[in-house]
Amino acid sequence: MSRRLTDRGEERRRQLLAYATARFAEHGYHPTSVADIVNGLGVGKGVFYWYFDNKEELFRSILREAQLDLRRRQRDALAGAPDPLSRIAAGIRASVRWSAEHHELFTLVAFAATDDRFSGLVRRGQEVAVADAMRHVTDAIEQGLIPDRNPLELTRAMFGVTSELTRHFLHQEPEAAVSVDEIAETAAQFCLGGLLGPDARGAGDQPVASSSRS
Amino acid sequence: MSRRLTDRGEERRRQLLAYATARFAEHGYHPTSVADIVNGLGVGKGVFYWYFDNKEELFRSILREAQLDLRRRQRDALAGAPDPLSRIAAGIRASVRWSAEHHELFTLVAFAATDDRFSGLVRRGQEVAVADAMRHVTDAIEQGLIPDRNPLELTRAMFGVTSELTRHFLHQEPEAAVSVDEIAETAAQFCLGGLLGPDARGAGDQPVASSSRS
DNA sequence: ACTGTTCTTGACCGATTGGTCAAGTTTTCC
DNA sequence: GGAAAACTTGACCAATCGGTCAAGAACAGT
């Protein structure tokens, strides 16, 4: 589809994406029909199919734009952080904040990861993000700031912390009145502690021999 | 439905549950039809509706049995652990092992958490599991084994680590040839470190004043 | 052996869906 | 001003689905 869109067309496409995002997040991808989307916007069915080949393509577009936005946000957040551990902490905080602001997108990505058609796309996006974060973990190991353990395992553990705390406190139980900053801080602190491990000394200590060297 | 089932009936019901579990895990809940399930078992549609009121009830039954099984497994794992931190570590390892053995159920719970109809059930099940685990976190704080921070936040962070490491290494990338025990150990170590935080001293030290007391 | 219950079959049905498309409107371009 | 393109409408359609149910088979109990 190499047809050009006018400004009016671009605006309509954005409306479809935004409305569909909200609708999918609230009711789920499968239970939401194309008719639901176009009726909600007050347009005819053909408008939908003018801009998207099918329902699945619409959803993929939403996922891709979410991934790009998050990655951009994390890159911006790391600018200026002096050392690997503070970059890791800054990345975690940026992630928590982005997810807090994009509840709908977070929900959709979580669903997409469990669905055959979309899990590949989600996986590839996450691999990029994980590779980004893992570089800092590797740097921290090389600089002797944390014990030498499997960087991928450590990075994935951090992802788990970040997404679970965000999901629970900022999306599922927002009435718990926990601030985004508090959750971001909890995530960062827990992860820094996790990187150090249970036998860790204070930051800056010389690396010590590990009984289970990897 | 208070009709009694014979042994033959019980066996058929189990077959429906097992086949549906595999089918839902592989293709997704929504894309799997009742026809898919009964055709896969080689029975007629009425068999399905003899045992279950509808498709949704079948899925709920699967979720409930999964939650009971996991909880039982974790309770067994804690027996004999002498102190809170070793109970926490034992619970984490049990969780990882259970999830490794129940890939299908793990997948279904992950999906169910994102779906309107089932997320309530998943949430309640998780709250029970979280409350169980949080008791040990609270004990550890009270015994001065870890700094005094929000136990619920700490417990949720551990859940995030456990599920993400399991999901990634044992389900998504099984060809990475990482053993279940290694992942269980990584999860336990990361979490113990996370509980201690980045300023932690060795286990057994007196609790020190925290600059951000909660 | 007969009755009652459990288990089973698969045609059937109303409802819903994703997607198509002829026709019309609006806008753009020359 | 007219032609072309973009945008829009909503009826239509084949396919699929969840669930029902009359009828039959198998089994259990007396």
Coordinates of C-alpha atoms (C1' of nucleotides) in Angstrom, one line a residue:
Chain A
M1 CA 0.0 0.0 0.0
S2 CA 2.0 2.9 -1.3
R3 CA -0.9 5.3 -1.6
R4 CA -0.3 8.7 -0.1
L5 CA -2.3 9.9 2.8
T6 CA -3.3 13.5 3.1
D7 CA -3.2 15.3 6.5
R8 CA -6.9 14.5 6.8
G9 CA -6.1 10.8 6.2
E10 CA -3.2 10.8 8.6
E11 CA -5.5 12.3 11.3
R12 CA -8.1 9.7 10.7
R13 CA -5.6 6.9 10.9
R14 CA -4.3 8.2 14.2
Q15 CA -7.9 8.3 15.5
L16 CA -8.3 4.6 14.5
L17 CA -5.1 3.7 16.3
A18 CA -5.9 5.6 19.4
Y19 CA -9.5 4.4 19.7
A20 CA -8.5 0.8 19.0
T21 CA -5.7 1.0 21.6
A22 CA -8.2 2.0 24.2
R23 CA -10.7 -0.5 23.1
F24 CA -8.4 -3.4 22.9
A25 CA -6.9 -2.5 26.3
E26 CA -10.3 -2.4 28.0
H27 CA -12.0 -5.3 26.3
G28 CA -9.3 -7.4 24.8
Y29 CA -8.1 -7.9 21.3
H30 CA -10.2 -10.9 20.4
P31 CA -13.5 -9.7 21.9
T32 CA -13.2 -6.4 20.1
S33 CA -14.6 -6.4 16.6
V34 CA -13.9 -4.1 13.7
A35 CA -17.5 -3.0 14.0
D36 CA -16.9 -2.0 17.6
I37 CA -14.0 0.2 16.6
V38 CA -15.7 2.0 13.7
N39 CA -19.0 2.3 15.5
G40 CA -17.1 3.8 18.4
L41 CA -15.5 6.4 16.1
G42 CA -18.8 7.0 14.3
V43 CA -17.5 6.0 10.9
G44 CA -18.3 3.3 8.4
K45 CA -16.6 -0.1 8.0
G46 CA -14.8 0.8 4.8
V47 CA -12.8 3.5 6.6
F48 CA -11.1 0.9 8.6
Y49 CA -10.2 -1.1 5.6
W50 CA -9.0 1.9 3.7
Y51 CA -6.2 2.4 6.3
F52 CA -5.5 -1.2 7.4
D53 CA -5.5 -4.4 5.5
N54 CA -7.1 -6.2 8.4
K55 CA -7.6 -6.2 12.2
E56 CA -4.3 -7.9 12.9
E57 CA -2.3 -5.3 11.0
L58 CA -3.9 -2.6 13.1
F59 CA -2.8 -4.4 16.3
R60 CA 0.7 -4.9 15.0
S61 CA 1.0 -1.2 14.2
I62 CA 0.0 -0.4 17.7
L63 CA 2.6 -2.7 19.2
R64 CA 5.4 -1.4 17.0
E65 CA 4.7 2.2 17.8
A66 CA 4.7 1.3 21.5
Q67 CA 8.0 -0.4 21.3
L68 CA 9.6 2.5 19.4
D69 CA 8.3 5.0 21.9
L70 CA 9.6 3.1 24.9
R71 CA 13.0 2.6 23.4
R72 CA 13.3 6.2 22.6
R73 CA 12.3 7.1 26.1
Q74 CA 14.9 4.8 27.6
R75 CA 17.7 6.1 25.4
D76 CA 16.9 9.7 26.5
A77 CA 16.9 8.7 30.1
L78 CA 20.4 7.2 30.0
A79 CA 21.9 10.3 28.6
G80 CA 24.4 11.7 31.2
A81 CA 24.4 8.8 33.6
P82 CA 28.1 8.4 34.5
D83 CA 28.5 4.7 35.3
P84 CA 26.8 1.4 34.4
L85 CA 24.9 1.0 37.7
S86 CA 23.4 4.5 37.5
R87 CA 22.5 3.9 33.8
I88 CA 20.8 0.7 34.9
A89 CA 18.9 2.5 37.6
A90 CA 18.0 5.3 35.2
G91 CA 16.8 2.8 32.6
I92 CA 14.6 1.1 35.2
R93 CA 13.0 4.3 36.3
A94 CA 12.4 5.4 32.7
S95 CA 10.7 2.1 32.0
V96 CA 8.5 2.3 35.1
R97 CA 7.5 5.9 34.2
W98 CA 6.7 5.0 30.6
S99 CA 4.6 2.1 31.6
A100 CA 2.8 4.2 34.2
E101 CA 1.9 6.7 31.5
H102 CA 1.0 4.1 28.9
H103 CA -1.3 1.7 30.8
E104 CA -3.2 0.7 27.7
L105 CA 0.0 -0.1 25.7
F106 CA 1.5 -2.0 28.6
T107 CA -1.7 -4.1 28.8
L108 CA -1.7 -4.8 25.1
V109 CA 1.9 -5.8 25.1
A110 CA 1.2 -8.2 28.0
F111 CA -1.6 -9.8 26.0
A112 CA 0.3 -9.9 22.8
A113 CA 3.1 -11.8 24.4
T114 CA 0.7 -14.7 25.1
D115 CA -0.8 -14.8 21.6
D116 CA 0.6 -16.9 18.8
R117 CA 0.2 -14.2 16.2
F118 CA 1.9 -11.4 18.1
S119 CA 4.3 -13.0 20.5
G120 CA 7.0 -13.1 17.8
L121 CA 6.8 -9.3 17.4
V122 CA 6.8 -8.7 21.1
R123 CA 9.7 -11.1 21.6
R124 CA 11.9 -9.3 19.0
G125 CA 11.1 -6.0 20.5
Q126 CA 12.0 -7.2 23.9
E127 CA 15.3 -8.7 22.6
V128 CA 16.3 -5.3 21.4
A129 CA 15.5 -3.7 24.8
V130 CA 17.2 -6.5 26.7
A131 CA 20.3 -6.2 24.6
D132 CA 20.4 -2.5 25.3
A133 CA 20.1 -3.1 29.1
M134 CA 22.5 -6.0 29.1
R135 CA 25.3 -3.9 27.9
H136 CA 25.3 -2.0 31.1
V137 CA 25.2 -5.1 33.2
T138 CA 28.2 -6.5 31.3
D139 CA 30.0 -3.1 31.8
A140 CA 29.3 -3.3 35.5
I141 CA 30.7 -6.8 35.7
E142 CA 33.8 -5.8 33.8
Q143 CA 34.4 -2.8 36.1
G144 CA 34.1 -5.1 39.1
L145 CA 31.0 -3.3 40.4
I146 CA 29.0 -6.5 40.7
P147 CA 29.9 -10.2 40.8
D148 CA 30.5 -12.0 37.6
R149 CA 27.2 -13.8 36.8
N150 CA 25.2 -14.5 33.6
P151 CA 24.3 -11.0 32.3
L152 CA 21.3 -12.2 30.4
E153 CA 19.8 -13.9 33.4
L154 CA 20.5 -10.8 35.5
T155 CA 18.9 -8.5 32.9
R156 CA 15.8 -10.7 32.5
A157 CA 15.4 -10.7 36.2
M158 CA 15.4 -6.9 36.2
F159 CA 12.8 -6.9 33.5
G160 CA 10.7 -9.1 35.7
V161 CA 10.9 -6.8 38.6
T162 CA 10.1 -3.7 36.6
S163 CA 7.1 -5.1 34.8
E164 CA 5.6 -6.8 37.8
L165 CA 5.9 -3.8 40.1
T166 CA 4.4 -1.6 37.4
R167 CA 1.6 -3.9 36.6
H168 CA 0.6 -4.5 40.2
F169 CA 1.0 -1.1 41.8
L170 CA 0.4 1.3 39.0
H171 CA -2.2 -0.6 36.9
Q172 CA -3.9 -3.2 38.9
E173 CA -4.1 -1.5 42.3
P174 CA -3.8 2.2 41.6
E175 CA -5.9 3.0 44.6
A176 CA -3.0 1.8 46.7
A177 CA -1.9 5.3 46.2
V178 CA 1.7 4.4 45.6
S179 CA 3.5 7.0 43.6
V180 CA 5.2 6.2 40.3
D181 CA 8.5 7.6 41.8
E182 CA 8.2 5.2 44.8
I183 CA 7.7 2.2 42.6
A184 CA 10.5 3.3 40.2
E185 CA 12.8 3.6 43.2
T186 CA 11.7 0.3 44.7
A187 CA 12.4 -1.3 41.4
A188 CA 15.8 0.3 41.0
Q189 CA 16.9 -0.5 44.6
F190 CA 15.7 -4.1 44.4
C191 CA 17.5 -4.6 41.1
L192 CA 20.7 -3.1 42.2
G193 CA 20.6 -5.3 45.3
G194 CA 19.8 -8.3 43.1
L195 CA 22.8 -7.5 40.8
L196 CA 25.0 -7.4 43.8
G197 CA 23.7 -10.7 45.1
P198 CA 23.2 -11.8 48.7
D199 CA 27.0 -11.8 49.5
A200 CA 27.7 -8.4 48.1
R201 CA 29.8 -5.7 49.7
G202 CA 29.3 -2.0 49.3
A203 CA 29.7 -0.5 45.9
G204 CA 33.2 0.2 44.9
D205 CA 34.7 -2.8 46.7
Q206 CA 37.2 -4.9 44.8
P207 CA 35.6 -8.0 43.2
V208 CA 35.9 -11.0 45.4
A209 CA 36.3 -14.6 44.3
S210 CA 33.0 -16.2 43.6
S211 CA 32.4 -19.8 44.6
S212 CA 30.3 -20.4 41.5
R213 CA 32.2 -18.6 38.8
S214 CA 30.3 -18.6 35.5
Chain B
M1 CA -25.0 -29.5 38.6
S2 CA -25.1 -32.1 41.4
R3 CA -25.3 -35.1 39.1
R4 CA -22.8 -37.8 40.1
L5 CA -20.1 -38.9 37.7
T6 CA -19.0 -42.5 37.3
D7 CA -15.4 -43.4 37.1
R8 CA -15.8 -43.4 33.3
G9 CA -17.3 -39.9 33.5
E10 CA -14.5 -38.6 35.7
E11 CA -12.0 -40.0 33.2
R12 CA -13.7 -38.3 30.3
R13 CA -13.8 -35.0 32.2
R14 CA -10.1 -35.3 32.9
Q15 CA -9.4 -35.9 29.2
L16 CA -11.3 -32.8 28.3
L17 CA -9.4 -30.7 30.8
A18 CA -6.0 -32.1 29.7
Y19 CA -6.6 -31.8 26.0
A20 CA -8.1 -28.3 26.3
T21 CA -5.1 -27.2 28.4
A22 CA -2.7 -28.2 25.7
R23 CA -4.8 -26.7 23.0
F24 CA -5.4 -23.4 24.7
A25 CA -1.7 -23.2 25.5
E26 CA -0.7 -23.8 22.0
H27 CA -3.3 -21.8 20.1
G28 CA -4.8 -19.5 22.6
Y29 CA -8.1 -19.4 24.4
H30 CA -10.1 -17.3 21.9
P31 CA -8.8 -19.0 18.8
T32 CA -9.7 -22.4 20.2
S33 CA -13.2 -23.5 19.6
V34 CA -15.3 -26.1 21.4
A35 CA -15.3 -28.0 18.1
D36 CA -11.5 -28.0 18.1
I37 CA -11.5 -29.6 21.5
V38 CA -14.1 -32.3 20.9
N39 CA -12.7 -33.1 17.4
G40 CA -9.3 -33.4 18.9
L41 CA -10.5 -35.9 21.4
G42 CA -12.7 -37.7 18.8
V43 CA -16.0 -37.1 20.7
G44 CA -19.2 -35.3 19.9
K45 CA -20.1 -31.7 20.9
G46 CA -22.6 -32.9 23.5
V47 CA -19.9 -34.6 25.5
F48 CA -18.4 -31.2 26.2
Y49 CA -21.6 -29.7 27.3
W50 CA -22.4 -32.7 29.5
Y51 CA -19.4 -31.9 31.7
F52 CA -19.1 -28.1 31.4
D53 CA -21.7 -25.4 31.2
N54 CA -19.7 -23.5 28.6
K55 CA -16.2 -22.9 27.3
E56 CA -15.5 -20.3 29.9
E57 CA -16.3 -22.6 32.8
L58 CA -13.8 -25.1 31.4
F59 CA -11.1 -22.6 31.3
R60 CA -11.8 -21.4 34.9
S61 CA -11.6 -25.0 36.1
I62 CA -8.2 -25.3 34.5
L63 CA -7.0 -22.1 36.2
R64 CA -8.3 -23.1 39.6
E65 CA -6.7 -26.5 39.5
A66 CA -3.4 -24.9 38.5
Q67 CA -3.4 -22.5 41.3
L68 CA -4.2 -25.2 43.9
D69 CA -1.5 -27.4 42.6
L70 CA 1.1 -24.6 42.7
R71 CA 0.2 -23.6 46.2
R72 CA 0.3 -27.2 47.5
R73 CA 3.8 -27.5 45.9
Q74 CA 5.1 -24.4 47.5
R75 CA 3.8 -25.4 51.0
D76 CA 5.5 -28.7 50.7
A77 CA 8.7 -27.0 49.7
L78 CA 8.9 -24.8 52.7
A79 CA 8.6 -27.6 55.2
G80 CA 11.8 -27.8 57.2
A81 CA 13.3 -24.5 56.1
P82 CA 14.7 -23.0 59.3
D83 CA 14.6 -19.3 58.8
P84 CA 12.7 -16.7 56.7
L85 CA 15.3 -16.2 54.1
S86 CA 15.8 -19.9 53.4
R87 CA 12.0 -20.3 53.3
I88 CA 11.9 -17.5 50.7
A89 CA 14.6 -19.2 48.7
A90 CA 12.9 -22.6 48.9
G91 CA 9.6 -21.0 47.8
I92 CA 11.2 -19.4 44.8
R93 CA 12.9 -22.7 43.8
A94 CA 9.6 -24.5 44.1
S95 CA 7.8 -22.0 42.0
V96 CA 10.4 -22.2 39.3
R97 CA 10.3 -26.0 39.2
W98 CA 6.5 -26.1 39.2
S99 CA 6.4 -23.6 36.3
A100 CA 9.1 -25.5 34.4
E101 CA 7.0 -28.7 34.7
H102 CA 3.7 -26.9 33.8
H103 CA 4.6 -24.9 30.8
E104 CA 1.1 -25.1 29.5
L105 CA -0.5 -23.9 32.7
F106 CA 2.0 -21.1 33.1
T107 CA 1.1 -19.9 29.6
L108 CA -2.6 -20.0 30.4
V109 CA -2.3 -18.1 33.6
A110 CA -0.2 -15.5 31.8
F111 CA -3.0 -15.1 29.2
A112 CA -5.8 -15.2 31.7
A113 CA -4.2 -12.3 33.6
T114 CA -4.7 -10.1 30.5
D115 CA -8.3 -11.1 29.9
D116 CA -11.3 -9.3 31.5
R117 CA -13.2 -12.5 32.2
F118 CA -10.4 -14.3 33.9
S119 CA -8.1 -11.7 35.4
G120 CA -10.2 -11.5 38.6
L121 CA -9.7 -15.2 39.2
V122 CA -6.0 -15.0 38.5
R123 CA -5.6 -12.0 40.7
R124 CA -7.3 -13.6 43.7
G125 CA -5.2 -16.7 43.3
Q126 CA -2.0 -14.6 43.2
E127 CA -3.1 -12.6 46.2
V128 CA -3.2 -15.8 48.2
A129 CA 0.2 -16.8 47.0
V130 CA 1.6 -13.3 47.6
A131 CA 0.2 -13.2 51.1
D132 CA 1.9 -16.6 51.8
A133 CA 5.3 -15.4 50.6
M134 CA 5.0 -11.9 52.2
R135 CA 4.8 -13.5 55.7
H136 CA 8.3 -14.7 55.3
V137 CA 9.5 -11.3 54.1
T138 CA 7.9 -9.7 57.1
D139 CA 9.5 -12.2 59.4
A140 CA 12.9 -11.5 57.8
I141 CA 12.5 -7.8 58.4
E142 CA 11.4 -8.3 62.0
Q143 CA 14.4 -10.5 62.6
G144 CA 16.7 -7.8 61.2
L145 CA 17.8 -10.1 58.4
I146 CA 16.9 -7.5 55.8
P147 CA 16.3 -3.8 55.8
D148 CA 12.8 -2.5 56.7
R149 CA 11.1 -1.8 53.4
N150 CA 7.6 -2.3 52.1
P151 CA 7.0 -6.1 52.2
L152 CA 4.4 -6.2 49.5
E153 CA 6.6 -4.3 47.1
L154 CA 9.5 -6.7 47.9
T155 CA 7.3 -9.8 47.5
R156 CA 5.9 -8.5 44.2
A157 CA 9.4 -7.8 42.9
M158 CA 10.3 -11.4 43.7
F159 CA 7.3 -12.7 41.8
G160 CA 8.4 -10.7 38.8
V161 CA 11.9 -12.2 38.9
T162 CA 10.6 -15.7 39.2
S163 CA 8.0 -15.5 36.5
E164 CA 10.2 -13.7 34.0
L165 CA 13.2 -16.0 34.4
T166 CA 11.0 -19.0 34.1
R167 CA 9.1 -17.7 31.1
H168 CA 12.2 -16.7 29.2
F169 CA 14.7 -19.4 29.9
L170 CA 12.5 -22.4 30.5
H171 CA 9.6 -21.8 28.1
Q172 CA 10.6 -19.3 25.4
E173 CA 14.2 -20.2 24.9
P174 CA 14.5 -23.8 26.1
E175 CA 17.2 -24.4 23.5
A176 CA 19.5 -22.1 25.6
A177 CA 20.0 -25.3 27.5
V178 CA 19.8 -23.7 30.9
S179 CA 18.9 -26.1 33.6
V180 CA 15.9 -25.6 35.8
D181 CA 18.1 -25.7 38.8
E182 CA 20.3 -23.0 37.4
I183 CA 17.4 -20.7 36.8
A184 CA 15.9 -21.5 40.2
E185 CA 19.2 -20.6 41.8
T186 CA 19.6 -17.4 39.8
A187 CA 16.1 -16.4 40.8
A188 CA 16.8 -17.2 44.5
Q189 CA 20.1 -15.4 44.6
F190 CA 18.8 -12.3 42.7
C191 CA 15.9 -12.1 45.1
L192 CA 17.9 -12.5 48.2
G193 CA 20.2 -9.8 47.0
G194 CA 17.2 -7.6 46.1
L195 CA 15.8 -8.1 49.6
L196 CA 19.0 -7.0 51.1
G197 CA 19.2 -4.0 48.8
P198 CA 22.3 -2.3 47.4
D199 CA 23.6 -1.2 50.7
A200 CA 23.3 -4.5 52.4
R201 CA 25.8 -6.1 54.7
G202 CA 26.3 -9.8 55.1
A203 CA 23.5 -11.9 56.5
G204 CA 23.3 -11.9 60.3
D205 CA 24.5 -8.3 60.7
Q206 CA 22.5 -6.0 63.0
P207 CA 20.0 -3.9 61.2
V208 CA 21.3 -0.5 60.5
A209 CA 19.4 2.8 60.4
S210 CA 17.8 3.3 57.1
S211 CA 17.8 6.7 55.5
S212 CA 14.4 6.1 54.0
R213 CA 12.5 4.3 56.7
S214 CA 9.0 3.2 55.7
Chain C
dA1 C1' -34.9 -58.6 32.3
dC2 C1' -36.2 -54.1 32.9
dT3 C1' -36.0 -49.3 34.4
dG4 C1' -33.4 -45.4 35.3
dT5 C1' -29.2 -42.8 34.9
dT6 C1' -25.1 -41.6 32.7
dC7 C1' -22.8 -40.8 28.6
dT8 C1' -22.8 -39.9 23.8
dT9 C1' -23.8 -38.2 18.8
dG10 C1' -23.9 -34.7 15.5
dA11 C1' -27.5 -32.0 13.0
dC12 C1' -29.3 -27.7 13.8
dC13 C1' -29.8 -22.7 14.8
dG14 C1' -29.4 -17.9 15.8
dA15 C1' -25.9 -14.7 16.3
dT16 C1' -21.7 -12.6 15.1
dT17 C1' -17.7 -11.7 12.6
dG18 C1' -14.0 -10.3 9.2
dG19 C1' -13.8 -8.5 5.1
dT20 C1' -15.7 -6.9 0.2
dC21 C1' -17.3 -3.7 -2.8
dA22 C1' -20.4 -0.6 -5.6
dA23 C1' -21.6 3.8 -5.2
dG24 C1' -21.3 8.4 -3.3
dT25 C1' -18.9 12.6 -1.3
dT26 C1' -15.1 15.5 -0.5
dT27 C1' -10.8 17.1 -1.6
dT28 C1' -6.9 17.8 -4.5
dC29 C1' -4.6 18.9 -8.6
dC30 C1' -4.0 20.8 -13.1
Chain D
dG1 C1' -14.3 23.8 -14.1
dG2 C1' -13.3 19.2 -14.6
dA3 C1' -10.8 14.9 -13.9
dA4 C1' -8.6 12.1 -10.6
dA5 C1' -7.7 10.6 -6.2
dA6 C1' -8.7 10.2 -1.5
dC7 C1' -12.0 9.3 1.7
dT8 C1' -16.4 7.4 3.1
dT9 C1' -20.9 4.6 3.5
dG10 C1' -23.2 0.6 4.9
dA11 C1' -25.5 -3.4 2.7
dC12 C1' -24.0 -7.7 1.8
dC13 C1' -21.9 -12.4 2.3
dA14 C1' -19.6 -16.7 3.4
dA15 C1' -17.8 -18.6 7.3
dT16 C1' -17.6 -19.7 11.9
dC17 C1' -19.0 -20.0 16.5
dG18 C1' -21.3 -21.3 21.1
dG19 C1' -24.7 -23.7 22.6
dT20 C1' -29.2 -26.8 22.2
dC21 C1' -31.4 -31.0 22.0
dA22 C1' -33.8 -35.2 20.3
dA23 C1' -32.5 -39.6 20.0
dG24 C1' -29.6 -43.5 20.9
dA25 C1' -25.9 -46.4 23.4
dA26 C1' -23.9 -48.1 27.5
dC27 C1' -24.0 -48.9 32.1
dA28 C1' -25.8 -49.4 36.9
dG29 C1' -29.1 -50.9 40.1
dT30 C1' -32.9 -53.7 41.5

